[in-house]
Amino acid sequence: MSKVIGAIVGSVLLAGATLLSGGTLTAALIAGGLSLLGSAITALAQPGAGPRQAAETTLQLGESPRQALFGEAATAGSLLDAFNYGGDNGTDWEVLLIALADHECDSLRGFYVGDEYHVFGGNGAVSGFNSQLVVHFLPGTEAQAWPSFVTTYGPGWTADDNCAGVACIAVAYKADQPEQENPVWTSGRPNFLWVLRGMKCYQARKDSTVPGGSGSHRWNDPSTWEWTHNAIECRYQFQRGIYALNRIDDPDQLLLGRGLSAVEAPPERSIAPAVVCAEAVDLKAGGTEPRYSFNGLIGADEDFQTAEDYFAAATGGVILQTEGTVEVEPGQAKSVAAEIVDTDLLSLAPVKYEEFRGEADPEWVNTVFPGYVAPDQKYKMHTAPTRRVYADVIADRGPRNATPKIKHVTSNTQAQRIGEILRRMGRLTATATIPLGPRFAHLEEGDWIGWTSARHFGGGRKVWRIESIERDARWRSTLTLREISAAVFSWDADTDELTDTSEANQQTVPGVVNAPGEAAWSVTGGLSGGQPALLITGAIDNAYADTIRFEYRESGATTWIAAGEHGSALPDKVIYGLDAATAYDVSIRYIILTPTDRRIIGPATTGTPA
């Protein structure tokens, strides 16, 4: 049995620290609640951060599912082994062997020690740690080799046990001496988070043998593959499969992904959407970034539908069934594939048109809080600036929120663009189901069509996306549609990009928030039930208002007295508890997010009880 590290919770790491007698590292870490060897952001307890994200940034113990790391992302990895060596008691150095991904990775970019980030400068001692920290990165090649301190001191580890095909880390840290003047590990044993450029992927647009492609990439030659964070290229690799040591010609070596052939997943179909993802988008601060990047892990324990959802979410797109295959279409404006009018609809077949969505429909949205994994927050789930237009909230008579957590997006601005797509889609509420004849049999899911209708929208034209299609034996189609617009996907960095959360909320309240109209309300003084009272009559004259606030004061006074808030259906308002034969002013305000200006009516004089 190897000499294992005891988890001495809360202690400073010192040479000769006592081990847990007869224990193992795994048991010790479990007993210590993973507080020392996991990431400093254990549990990711902030709202909206799911357990999956927490697991990826916390060192995993025991059996773990296979993991594929796409793009550039952070992981704490899975513990392979741990042991001590050095010093009089063989405990001065503690070593962790960690698996990061089950494939070759492009490079190790850097790592966190606690909350401090360090750029990876190469295998060996890490500067700034008094020669007490050593890091070796094994990228996952077949011929990779552990450093000598593993094969020399690691019980059972030989040169043949190199974890071929698995990207790994060997990290060794030396305990402080009891009397060391400037100790390195003042907070106890260090914890680590590793930032990598992950999988090298086949890219069809760089393959000259594929229609539309140009370059040296070949699916059957993994040595030609390159690192990418293009969302569609990452997805295509997942569709074709991740194989042990890239042995793509042996189906038994499939580790993750669907393992489809080129017939089942034609490479040429990935080129156009990959170009969309690679499109350069301007940034307000200067420079550009790709439109849709994909950065993060997918586990073998996640089903294919979940994986497809990840790719669709990261691209602001949709999952489509086209020509017998399943595709992810990134969010983009499209040309209409057909124009129809009411006479194109089949006679006697039902037509359904709904201009608005129901209260429970999650696609009716006016406020979006897009979540993403923020590198500058140590890869925690973080919320990008709120996407909202106050006029929409007013029109909907309250907020209708969406809180997407896009765990494979690491760019604040990309998260904003996806959030804005969702918000703008939420303003297009019309849906329809229409029957069409064989002349439109060429239409597919995801196509856009224009429909001009005198019957349903007064001769106007709406653009629709086909959500689903049903066809009968006579090639008659029933199309399920949702309203769409090219404006949903437009983006101007100067006007659309927000720089922080507060800026997103500093919109000018729309000009429709006016004081009640001069003639909308009136007040009469007198008696009610024999008591001095004021009778207020009228009706709301602002369609956005759903609450009325009443106040009163003696004429000439400066202080208003609250008389209650009421809904828009209030027919009359009576104010009691007043002095007899006294003149009063009345203030009426509407509540539309905030109160409107006052409409002051009166004075009106109360009556005198008999």
Coordinates of C-alpha atoms in Angstrom, one line a residue:
M1 CA 0.0 0.0 0.0
S2 CA 1.3 3.5 -0.9
K3 CA 2.0 6.0 1.8
V4 CA -1.1 8.2 1.6
I5 CA -1.8 11.7 2.5
G6 CA -4.0 12.2 5.6
A7 CA -6.5 15.0 5.4
I8 CA -5.6 17.2 8.4
V9 CA -8.5 19.6 8.1
G10 CA -7.5 23.3 8.7
S11 CA -3.9 22.5 9.5
V12 CA -0.8 24.0 7.9
L13 CA 1.2 21.6 5.7
L14 CA 4.3 20.7 7.7
A15 CA 7.1 18.2 7.1
G16 CA 6.5 15.1 9.1
A17 CA 2.7 15.8 9.6
T18 CA 1.0 12.8 11.1
L19 CA -0.8 10.4 8.8
L20 CA -4.2 8.9 9.5
S21 CA -3.3 5.5 10.7
G22 CA -4.2 2.7 8.3
G23 CA -6.2 5.2 6.2
T24 CA -6.3 5.9 2.5
L25 CA -6.3 9.2 0.7
T26 CA -9.8 8.7 -0.6
A27 CA -11.2 7.9 2.8
A28 CA -9.3 10.8 4.4
L29 CA -10.6 13.3 1.8
I30 CA -14.2 12.1 2.3
A31 CA -13.8 12.4 6.0
G32 CA -12.5 15.9 5.5
G33 CA -15.3 16.9 3.3
L34 CA -13.0 17.4 0.3
S35 CA -12.1 20.8 1.8
L36 CA -8.4 20.6 1.0
L37 CA -7.8 18.9 -2.3
G38 CA -10.8 20.0 -4.2
S39 CA -11.1 23.4 -5.9
A40 CA -11.5 26.4 -3.7
I41 CA -14.9 26.9 -5.3
T42 CA -16.3 23.6 -4.0
A43 CA -20.0 23.1 -4.3
L44 CA -20.6 26.2 -6.4
A45 CA -23.3 27.2 -4.0
Q46 CA -24.5 30.3 -5.9
P47 CA -28.1 30.2 -7.2
G48 CA -28.4 28.6 -10.6
A49 CA -25.1 26.7 -10.5
G50 CA -26.0 23.1 -10.9
P51 CA -24.3 20.1 -9.4
R52 CA -22.6 19.2 -12.7
Q53 CA -20.7 22.5 -12.8
A54 CA -19.6 22.0 -9.2
A55 CA -18.4 18.5 -9.9
E56 CA -16.3 19.7 -12.8
T57 CA -14.4 22.2 -10.7
T58 CA -14.0 19.9 -7.6
L59 CA -11.5 17.0 -7.5
Q60 CA -13.4 13.8 -8.0
L61 CA -12.7 10.6 -6.1
G62 CA -13.4 7.0 -7.0
E63 CA -14.8 5.9 -10.3
S64 CA -15.8 8.8 -12.6
P65 CA -17.4 8.9 -16.1
R66 CA -15.3 9.5 -19.1
Q67 CA -14.9 13.2 -19.9
A68 CA -14.3 15.1 -23.1
L69 CA -13.1 18.6 -22.8
F70 CA -13.9 20.9 -25.8
G71 CA -12.5 24.4 -26.4
E72 CA -10.8 26.0 -23.4
A73 CA -12.2 25.1 -20.0
A74 CA -11.3 24.4 -16.4
T75 CA -11.5 21.1 -14.5
A76 CA -10.2 19.8 -11.2
G77 CA -10.0 16.4 -12.7
S78 CA -10.4 12.9 -11.2
L79 CA -7.9 11.5 -8.6
L80 CA -5.9 8.5 -9.9
D81 CA -3.5 8.1 -7.0
A82 CA -1.7 9.9 -4.2
F83 CA 1.4 9.2 -2.2
N84 CA 4.2 10.7 -0.1
Y85 CA 8.0 10.5 -0.5
G86 CA 11.2 12.3 0.7
G87 CA 12.6 13.3 4.1
D88 CA 13.4 11.2 7.1
N89 CA 9.9 9.8 7.4
G90 CA 9.1 9.7 3.7
T91 CA 6.4 12.4 4.0
D92 CA 8.1 15.7 3.0
W93 CA 6.6 15.6 -0.5
E94 CA 3.0 14.8 -1.3
V95 CA 2.0 13.8 -4.9
L96 CA -1.3 13.8 -6.7
L97 CA -1.9 12.0 -10.0
I98 CA -5.0 13.5 -11.7
A99 CA -6.8 12.5 -14.9
L100 CA -8.2 15.6 -16.7
A101 CA -9.7 14.3 -19.9
D102 CA -10.0 11.0 -21.7
H103 CA -8.3 12.1 -24.9
E104 CA -5.3 14.1 -26.1
C105 CA -5.5 17.7 -25.1
D106 CA -3.8 20.6 -27.0
S107 CA -2.1 22.3 -24.1
L108 CA -2.3 23.2 -20.4
R109 CA -2.8 27.0 -20.3
G110 CA -2.4 27.5 -16.6
F111 CA -3.8 26.5 -13.2
Y112 CA -5.1 27.9 -10.0
V113 CA -3.4 27.3 -6.7
G114 CA -6.1 28.3 -4.3
D115 CA -7.5 31.5 -5.8
E116 CA -4.3 32.5 -7.5
Y117 CA -3.8 31.9 -11.2
H118 CA -0.5 30.8 -12.7
V119 CA 0.4 30.6 -16.4
F120 CA 1.9 27.2 -17.2
G121 CA 5.5 27.7 -18.3
G122 CA 6.4 24.1 -18.8
N123 CA 7.0 20.9 -16.8
G124 CA 9.1 21.3 -13.7
A125 CA 9.3 23.5 -10.6
V126 CA 6.8 26.4 -10.6
S127 CA 8.3 29.8 -9.8
G128 CA 7.2 31.7 -6.8
F129 CA 6.8 28.6 -4.5
N130 CA 10.3 28.4 -3.1
S131 CA 10.9 25.2 -5.2
Q132 CA 8.1 23.5 -3.2
L133 CA 5.7 23.0 -6.1
V134 CA 6.3 20.8 -9.2
V135 CA 3.8 20.4 -12.1
H136 CA 4.0 17.9 -15.0
F137 CA 1.4 17.8 -17.8
L138 CA 0.8 14.7 -19.8
P139 CA -1.3 15.7 -22.9
G140 CA -2.7 12.3 -23.5
T141 CA -0.5 10.9 -26.2
E142 CA 0.3 7.2 -26.6
A143 CA 4.0 7.7 -25.8
Q144 CA 3.7 10.1 -22.8
A145 CA 5.7 9.5 -19.7
W146 CA 5.3 10.3 -16.0
P147 CA 8.1 12.3 -14.4
S148 CA 10.7 10.3 -12.5
F149 CA 9.3 11.1 -9.0
V150 CA 6.2 9.0 -10.0
T151 CA 8.0 6.0 -11.4
T152 CA 10.6 6.1 -8.6
Y153 CA 8.4 6.7 -5.6
G154 CA 4.9 5.9 -6.7
P155 CA 4.0 2.3 -5.5
G156 CA 3.1 0.2 -8.5
W157 CA 3.9 2.9 -11.1
T158 CA 6.3 1.9 -13.9
A159 CA 7.2 3.4 -17.2
D160 CA 4.6 1.2 -18.9
D161 CA 1.8 2.7 -16.7
N162 CA 1.7 6.0 -18.6
C163 CA -2.1 6.4 -18.9
A164 CA -1.9 6.5 -22.7
G165 CA -4.7 8.4 -24.2
V166 CA -5.6 10.2 -21.0
A167 CA -4.5 13.8 -20.3
C168 CA -3.1 13.9 -16.9
I169 CA -1.3 16.0 -14.3
A170 CA 1.4 15.0 -11.8
V171 CA 1.6 17.6 -9.1
A172 CA 4.0 17.4 -6.2
Y173 CA 4.2 19.9 -3.3
K174 CA 6.7 19.9 -0.4
A175 CA 5.6 20.6 3.1
D176 CA 7.0 23.6 5.0
Q177 CA 9.6 23.0 7.6
P178 CA 8.3 23.6 11.1
E179 CA 10.6 26.6 11.7
Q180 CA 10.5 27.9 8.1
E181 CA 10.7 31.7 8.1
N182 CA 8.4 32.3 5.2
P183 CA 6.1 29.2 4.9
V184 CA 4.6 28.6 1.4
W185 CA 1.4 26.7 2.5
T186 CA 0.0 29.0 5.1
S187 CA -3.6 27.9 4.4
G188 CA -3.0 24.2 4.6
R189 CA -2.7 21.8 1.7
P190 CA -3.1 23.5 -1.7
N191 CA -6.0 22.9 -4.0
F192 CA -5.8 23.1 -7.8
L193 CA -8.0 23.9 -10.8
W194 CA -6.5 23.3 -14.3
V195 CA -7.2 25.4 -17.4
L196 CA -6.7 23.5 -20.6
R197 CA -7.2 23.8 -24.3
G198 CA -8.9 20.5 -24.9
M199 CA -9.6 18.2 -27.8
K200 CA -8.1 18.4 -31.2
C201 CA -11.1 18.1 -33.6
Y202 CA -11.6 17.2 -37.3
Q203 CA -12.9 20.2 -39.1
A204 CA -14.7 19.5 -42.4
R205 CA -14.3 23.1 -43.7
K206 CA -10.5 22.4 -43.7
D207 CA -10.8 19.2 -45.7
S208 CA -10.3 19.5 -49.4
T209 CA -12.0 16.1 -50.0
V210 CA -15.3 17.4 -48.7
P211 CA -17.6 19.5 -50.9
G212 CA -17.0 23.1 -49.8
G213 CA -13.9 22.3 -47.7
S214 CA -10.3 23.4 -48.3
G215 CA -7.3 22.1 -46.4
S216 CA -5.4 19.2 -45.1
H217 CA -7.8 17.9 -42.5
R218 CA -8.8 14.2 -43.0
W219 CA -11.2 12.3 -40.7
N220 CA -9.1 9.1 -41.2
D221 CA -5.9 10.8 -40.2
P222 CA -6.2 12.2 -36.7
S223 CA -2.7 13.7 -36.9
T224 CA -4.2 16.4 -39.2
W225 CA -6.8 17.5 -36.6
E226 CA -6.4 20.8 -34.7
W227 CA -7.7 22.4 -31.6
T228 CA -10.9 24.5 -32.0
H229 CA -13.6 26.0 -29.9
N230 CA -16.0 26.4 -32.8
A231 CA -19.3 25.1 -31.5
I232 CA -20.3 23.2 -34.6
E233 CA -16.9 21.7 -35.2
C234 CA -16.9 20.5 -31.6
R235 CA -20.4 19.1 -32.1
Y236 CA -19.4 17.3 -35.3
Q237 CA -16.5 15.6 -33.4
F238 CA -19.0 14.5 -30.8
Q239 CA -21.3 13.1 -33.5
R240 CA -18.5 11.1 -35.1
G241 CA -17.2 10.0 -31.7
I242 CA -14.2 10.3 -29.3
Y243 CA -12.1 7.1 -29.5
A244 CA -9.4 5.8 -27.3
L245 CA -6.1 7.0 -28.7
N246 CA -8.1 8.2 -31.8
R247 CA -8.5 4.7 -33.0
I248 CA -11.4 5.7 -35.2
D249 CA -11.3 2.5 -37.2
D250 CA -12.1 0.3 -34.2
P251 CA -15.7 0.7 -33.0
D252 CA -14.8 -1.0 -29.7
Q253 CA -12.6 2.0 -28.8
L254 CA -15.5 4.4 -28.8
L255 CA -15.4 6.3 -25.4
L256 CA -17.9 9.1 -25.9
G257 CA -20.2 10.5 -28.5
R258 CA -22.5 8.9 -31.0
G259 CA -19.9 7.1 -33.2
L260 CA -21.8 8.0 -36.5
S261 CA -20.3 7.3 -39.9
A262 CA -19.8 9.9 -42.6
V263 CA -23.1 8.7 -44.2
E264 CA -25.0 9.2 -41.0
A265 CA -23.4 12.5 -40.3
P266 CA -22.3 14.0 -43.6
P267 CA -19.3 16.3 -43.0
E268 CA -20.3 18.8 -45.6
R269 CA -23.4 19.7 -43.6
S270 CA -21.2 21.0 -40.8
I271 CA -19.4 23.6 -42.9
A272 CA -22.1 26.3 -43.3
P273 CA -23.1 26.4 -39.6
A274 CA -19.4 26.2 -38.6
V275 CA -18.8 29.3 -40.7
V276 CA -21.6 31.1 -38.9
C277 CA -20.0 30.2 -35.5
A278 CA -16.6 31.5 -36.7
E279 CA -18.0 34.8 -37.9
A280 CA -16.1 37.7 -36.2
V281 CA -18.3 39.8 -33.9
D282 CA -17.2 43.3 -33.0
L283 CA -16.7 44.1 -29.3
K284 CA -17.4 47.5 -27.7
A285 CA -13.9 47.6 -26.2
G286 CA -12.3 46.9 -29.5
G287 CA -11.3 43.7 -31.3
T288 CA -13.6 40.8 -32.2
E289 CA -14.5 37.4 -31.0
P290 CA -16.1 34.4 -32.7
R291 CA -19.8 34.5 -32.8
Y292 CA -20.4 31.1 -31.1
S293 CA -17.7 29.3 -29.2
F294 CA -18.0 26.1 -27.1
N295 CA -15.9 25.6 -24.0
G296 CA -16.5 22.9 -21.4
L297 CA -16.8 19.2 -20.6
I298 CA -19.3 16.6 -21.7
G299 CA -19.4 13.3 -19.7
A300 CA -20.2 9.8 -20.9
D301 CA -23.0 9.7 -18.3
E302 CA -24.9 12.4 -20.2
D303 CA -27.3 11.3 -22.9
F304 CA -27.1 12.4 -26.5
Q305 CA -30.2 14.7 -26.1
T306 CA -28.5 16.5 -23.3
A307 CA -25.3 17.0 -25.4
E308 CA -27.4 18.3 -28.3
D309 CA -29.1 20.8 -25.9
Y310 CA -25.6 22.0 -24.8
F311 CA -24.6 22.8 -28.4
A312 CA -27.9 24.4 -29.2
A313 CA -27.8 26.6 -26.1
A314 CA -24.2 27.8 -26.7
T315 CA -25.2 28.9 -30.2
G316 CA -28.6 30.5 -29.5
G317 CA -29.9 27.9 -31.9
V318 CA -32.4 25.0 -32.3
I319 CA -32.2 21.3 -32.9
L320 CA -33.7 20.2 -36.3
Q321 CA -34.4 17.1 -38.1
T322 CA -33.4 17.6 -41.8
E323 CA -33.1 15.0 -44.5
G324 CA -33.1 12.1 -42.0
T325 CA -30.4 13.6 -39.7
V326 CA -30.4 15.6 -36.5
E327 CA -28.6 18.9 -36.7
V328 CA -28.0 22.0 -34.5
E329 CA -28.7 25.2 -36.4
P330 CA -26.9 28.2 -34.8
G331 CA -29.0 31.3 -34.3
Q332 CA -28.9 33.3 -37.5
A333 CA -31.1 35.3 -39.9
K334 CA -32.3 33.3 -42.9
S335 CA -34.0 34.0 -46.2
V336 CA -37.6 32.7 -46.6
A337 CA -37.9 29.5 -48.4
A338 CA -41.5 30.1 -49.6
E339 CA -44.2 32.8 -49.7
I340 CA -47.8 31.8 -49.1
V341 CA -51.2 33.5 -48.9
D342 CA -54.6 32.3 -47.5
T343 CA -55.6 30.7 -50.8
D344 CA -52.6 28.3 -50.5
L345 CA -54.2 26.7 -47.4
L346 CA -56.0 23.5 -48.0
S347 CA -59.8 23.9 -48.0
L348 CA -61.7 22.1 -45.2
A349 CA -58.5 21.5 -43.2
P350 CA -58.2 23.2 -39.8
V351 CA -56.1 26.3 -39.5
K352 CA -55.0 27.5 -36.0
Y353 CA -53.6 30.9 -35.4
E354 CA -52.8 32.4 -32.0
E355 CA -51.5 35.9 -31.6
F356 CA -50.5 35.6 -28.0
R357 CA -49.1 32.9 -25.7
G358 CA -50.6 31.6 -22.5
E359 CA -49.5 32.8 -19.1
A360 CA -47.6 29.6 -18.4
D361 CA -45.7 29.6 -21.7
P362 CA -42.0 29.9 -21.0
E363 CA -41.3 31.4 -24.4
W364 CA -43.2 34.5 -23.6
V365 CA -40.3 36.5 -22.1
N366 CA -39.4 40.1 -21.4
T367 CA -36.4 39.8 -19.1
V368 CA -33.4 37.5 -19.5
F369 CA -30.7 36.9 -16.9
P370 CA -28.1 34.9 -19.0
G371 CA -25.7 32.8 -17.0
Y372 CA -22.3 31.7 -18.2
V373 CA -19.1 30.3 -16.8
A374 CA -16.8 33.3 -16.1
P375 CA -13.0 32.7 -16.3
D376 CA -12.4 35.9 -14.3
Q377 CA -14.6 34.4 -11.5
K378 CA -12.5 31.2 -11.4
Y379 CA -14.9 29.5 -13.7
K380 CA -18.0 29.9 -11.5
M381 CA -21.4 30.3 -13.0
H382 CA -21.9 34.0 -13.3
T383 CA -24.8 36.2 -14.6
A384 CA -24.2 38.5 -17.6
P385 CA -25.9 41.9 -17.8
T386 CA -29.7 41.7 -17.7
R387 CA -31.4 41.9 -21.1
R388 CA -34.6 43.9 -20.7
V389 CA -36.6 46.7 -22.2
Y390 CA -38.9 48.4 -19.7
A391 CA -41.6 49.1 -22.3
D392 CA -42.0 45.3 -22.7
V393 CA -42.3 44.7 -19.0
I394 CA -45.0 47.4 -18.8
A395 CA -46.8 46.0 -21.8
D396 CA -46.8 42.5 -20.2
R397 CA -48.0 44.0 -16.9
G398 CA -45.0 42.6 -15.1
P399 CA -41.7 40.8 -15.5
R400 CA -41.6 37.5 -17.4
N401 CA -38.1 36.1 -16.6
A402 CA -35.8 33.6 -18.2
T403 CA -32.6 32.5 -16.5
P404 CA -30.7 30.3 -18.9
K405 CA -27.5 28.8 -17.5
I406 CA -25.2 28.3 -20.5
K407 CA -22.5 26.1 -19.0
H408 CA -20.4 25.9 -22.2
V409 CA -20.1 29.6 -22.8
T410 CA -17.2 31.4 -21.2
S411 CA -17.6 34.8 -22.8
N412 CA -19.7 37.6 -21.2
T413 CA -20.5 39.1 -24.6
Q414 CA -21.5 35.8 -26.2
A415 CA -23.8 35.2 -23.2
Q416 CA -25.3 38.6 -23.8
R417 CA -25.9 37.9 -27.5
I418 CA -27.6 34.6 -26.7
G419 CA -29.7 36.2 -23.9
E420 CA -30.8 38.9 -26.3
I421 CA -31.9 36.4 -28.9
L422 CA -34.0 34.7 -26.3
R423 CA -35.5 38.1 -25.2
R424 CA -36.3 39.2 -28.7
M425 CA -37.8 35.8 -29.5
G426 CA -39.9 36.2 -26.4
R427 CA -41.5 39.4 -28.0
L428 CA -42.7 37.4 -31.1
T429 CA -45.7 35.6 -29.6
A430 CA -47.7 34.4 -32.6
T431 CA -48.0 30.7 -33.4
A432 CA -49.9 28.8 -36.0
T433 CA -50.7 25.4 -37.5
I434 CA -51.5 25.4 -41.2
P435 CA -52.2 22.8 -43.9
L436 CA -50.4 23.0 -47.3
G437 CA -50.6 20.9 -50.4
P438 CA -47.9 18.9 -52.3
R439 CA -46.5 22.1 -53.9
F440 CA -44.8 22.9 -50.6
A441 CA -43.5 19.4 -49.9
H442 CA -39.9 20.7 -50.2
L443 CA -40.2 22.6 -47.0
E444 CA -38.2 21.3 -43.9
E445 CA -38.0 22.0 -40.2
G446 CA -36.2 25.2 -39.6
D447 CA -37.1 26.8 -42.9
W448 CA -38.5 30.3 -42.8
I449 CA -41.7 31.2 -44.8
G450 CA -43.6 34.4 -45.4
W451 CA -47.4 34.3 -44.9
T452 CA -49.6 37.2 -46.0
S453 CA -53.1 36.8 -44.6
A454 CA -56.2 39.1 -44.9
R455 CA -58.2 36.6 -42.8
H456 CA -55.9 36.4 -39.8
F457 CA -53.8 39.6 -39.6
G458 CA -55.5 42.2 -41.7
G459 CA -53.6 41.7 -44.9
G460 CA -50.3 42.0 -43.2
R461 CA -47.3 39.7 -43.7
K462 CA -45.5 37.7 -40.9
V463 CA -42.4 35.6 -41.2
W464 CA -42.5 32.2 -39.6
R465 CA -40.1 29.4 -38.7
I466 CA -41.3 25.9 -39.3
E467 CA -41.1 24.1 -35.9
S468 CA -42.3 20.7 -37.1
I469 CA -43.9 19.0 -40.1
E470 CA -46.4 16.2 -40.5
R471 CA -47.0 14.7 -44.0
D472 CA -49.6 12.2 -45.2
A473 CA -49.4 9.7 -48.0
R474 CA -50.6 12.3 -50.5
W475 CA -47.8 14.7 -49.6
R476 CA -50.1 17.1 -47.8
S477 CA -48.2 18.9 -45.0
T478 CA -49.3 20.2 -41.7
L479 CA -46.8 22.9 -40.5
T480 CA -46.4 24.0 -36.9
L481 CA -45.1 27.6 -37.0
R482 CA -43.7 30.2 -34.7
E483 CA -43.2 33.9 -35.5
I484 CA -39.6 34.9 -36.3
S485 CA -37.7 37.9 -37.6
A486 CA -34.2 38.6 -38.8
A487 CA -34.0 41.4 -36.2
V488 CA -33.8 38.7 -33.5
F489 CA -30.3 37.9 -34.5
S490 CA -28.9 41.4 -35.3
W491 CA -26.2 42.8 -33.0
D492 CA -24.5 46.2 -32.8
A493 CA -21.8 46.3 -30.2
D494 CA -22.0 50.0 -29.7
T495 CA -25.7 50.0 -28.8
D496 CA -26.5 46.3 -27.8
E497 CA -23.4 45.3 -25.7
L498 CA -23.6 46.2 -22.0
T499 CA -20.5 46.5 -19.9
D500 CA -21.9 45.7 -16.5
T501 CA -25.0 44.6 -14.7
S502 CA -26.1 48.1 -13.6
E503 CA -25.9 49.5 -17.1
A504 CA -28.5 47.0 -18.2
N505 CA -31.0 48.5 -15.8
Q506 CA -30.4 52.2 -16.6
Q507 CA -32.9 52.4 -19.4
T508 CA -35.2 55.4 -19.6
V509 CA -38.7 54.6 -18.5
P510 CA -40.9 54.9 -21.7
G511 CA -42.8 58.0 -22.4
V512 CA -46.2 56.3 -22.0
V513 CA -45.9 56.8 -18.2
N514 CA -48.0 59.9 -18.0
A515 CA -50.1 61.3 -15.2
P516 CA -53.8 60.5 -15.2
G517 CA -55.7 62.6 -17.8
E518 CA -57.2 65.9 -16.7
A519 CA -60.8 64.8 -17.4
A520 CA -60.4 61.1 -16.4
W521 CA -61.3 61.6 -12.7
S522 CA -63.6 63.8 -10.6
V523 CA -64.2 64.3 -6.9
T524 CA -67.4 65.4 -5.0
G525 CA -67.6 66.3 -1.3
G526 CA -70.5 65.5 0.9
L527 CA -71.8 62.9 3.3
S528 CA -71.7 59.1 2.9
G529 CA -73.6 57.1 5.5
G530 CA -74.1 60.3 7.4
Q531 CA -70.3 60.9 7.7
P532 CA -68.1 63.6 6.0
A533 CA -66.6 62.0 2.9
L534 CA -65.1 62.5 -0.6
L535 CA -66.5 60.5 -3.5
I536 CA -64.0 59.9 -6.4
T537 CA -65.3 58.6 -9.8
G538 CA -63.5 57.9 -13.0
A539 CA -61.6 55.2 -14.9
I540 CA -58.0 54.4 -15.8
D541 CA -57.1 56.2 -19.1
N542 CA -53.6 54.5 -19.5
A543 CA -53.6 50.9 -20.9
Y544 CA -50.4 50.1 -19.2
A545 CA -51.6 50.9 -15.7
D546 CA -53.1 48.3 -13.5
T547 CA -52.9 50.0 -10.0
I548 CA -54.3 53.4 -8.8
R549 CA -52.8 55.2 -5.8
F550 CA -55.1 57.7 -3.9
E551 CA -54.0 60.4 -1.5
Y552 CA -55.6 63.5 0.0
R553 CA -54.8 66.7 1.9
E554 CA -56.6 69.7 3.3
S555 CA -56.5 72.4 0.6
G556 CA -53.4 74.5 1.2
A557 CA -51.5 71.8 3.1
T558 CA -48.3 70.3 1.8
T559 CA -48.4 66.8 3.3
W560 CA -50.4 64.1 1.4
I561 CA -52.2 61.4 3.4
A562 CA -52.4 57.9 1.9
A563 CA -55.9 56.6 1.0
G564 CA -54.9 53.2 -0.5
E565 CA -54.0 51.5 -3.7
H566 CA -56.6 49.7 -5.8
G567 CA -56.8 47.7 -9.0
S568 CA -57.9 49.0 -12.4
A569 CA -61.4 47.6 -12.0
L570 CA -62.2 50.0 -9.1
P571 CA -65.6 51.7 -10.0
D572 CA -65.7 54.4 -7.3
K573 CA -63.5 55.4 -4.3
V574 CA -64.9 56.9 -1.0
I575 CA -62.6 58.4 1.5
Y576 CA -63.9 58.6 5.1
G577 CA -62.5 60.0 8.4
L578 CA -62.5 63.6 7.3
D579 CA -63.4 66.8 9.0
A580 CA -66.9 68.2 8.4
A581 CA -67.3 71.2 6.1
T582 CA -63.6 71.2 5.1
A583 CA -62.1 71.6 1.6
Y584 CA -59.8 68.8 0.4
D585 CA -57.5 68.2 -2.6
V586 CA -57.2 64.6 -4.0
S587 CA -54.1 63.1 -5.7
I588 CA -54.4 60.3 -8.2
R589 CA -51.4 58.4 -9.5
Y590 CA -51.0 55.3 -11.6
I591 CA -48.4 52.6 -10.8
I592 CA -46.5 51.5 -13.9
L593 CA -43.3 50.0 -12.4
T594 CA -43.0 53.4 -10.7
P595 CA -45.7 55.9 -9.8
T596 CA -46.7 58.5 -12.4
D597 CA -46.8 62.2 -11.8
R598 CA -49.8 63.3 -9.7
R599 CA -53.1 64.4 -11.1
I600 CA -54.6 66.7 -8.5
I601 CA -58.3 67.2 -8.5
G602 CA -60.6 69.4 -6.3
P603 CA -60.9 71.1 -4.0
A604 CA -64.1 69.5 -2.8
T605 CA -65.8 70.3 0.5
T606 CA -67.1 67.6 2.8
G607 CA -70.6 67.8 4.3
T608 CA -71.8 68.5 7.8
P609 CA -73.6 65.7 9.6
A610 CA -77.3 66.5 10.5

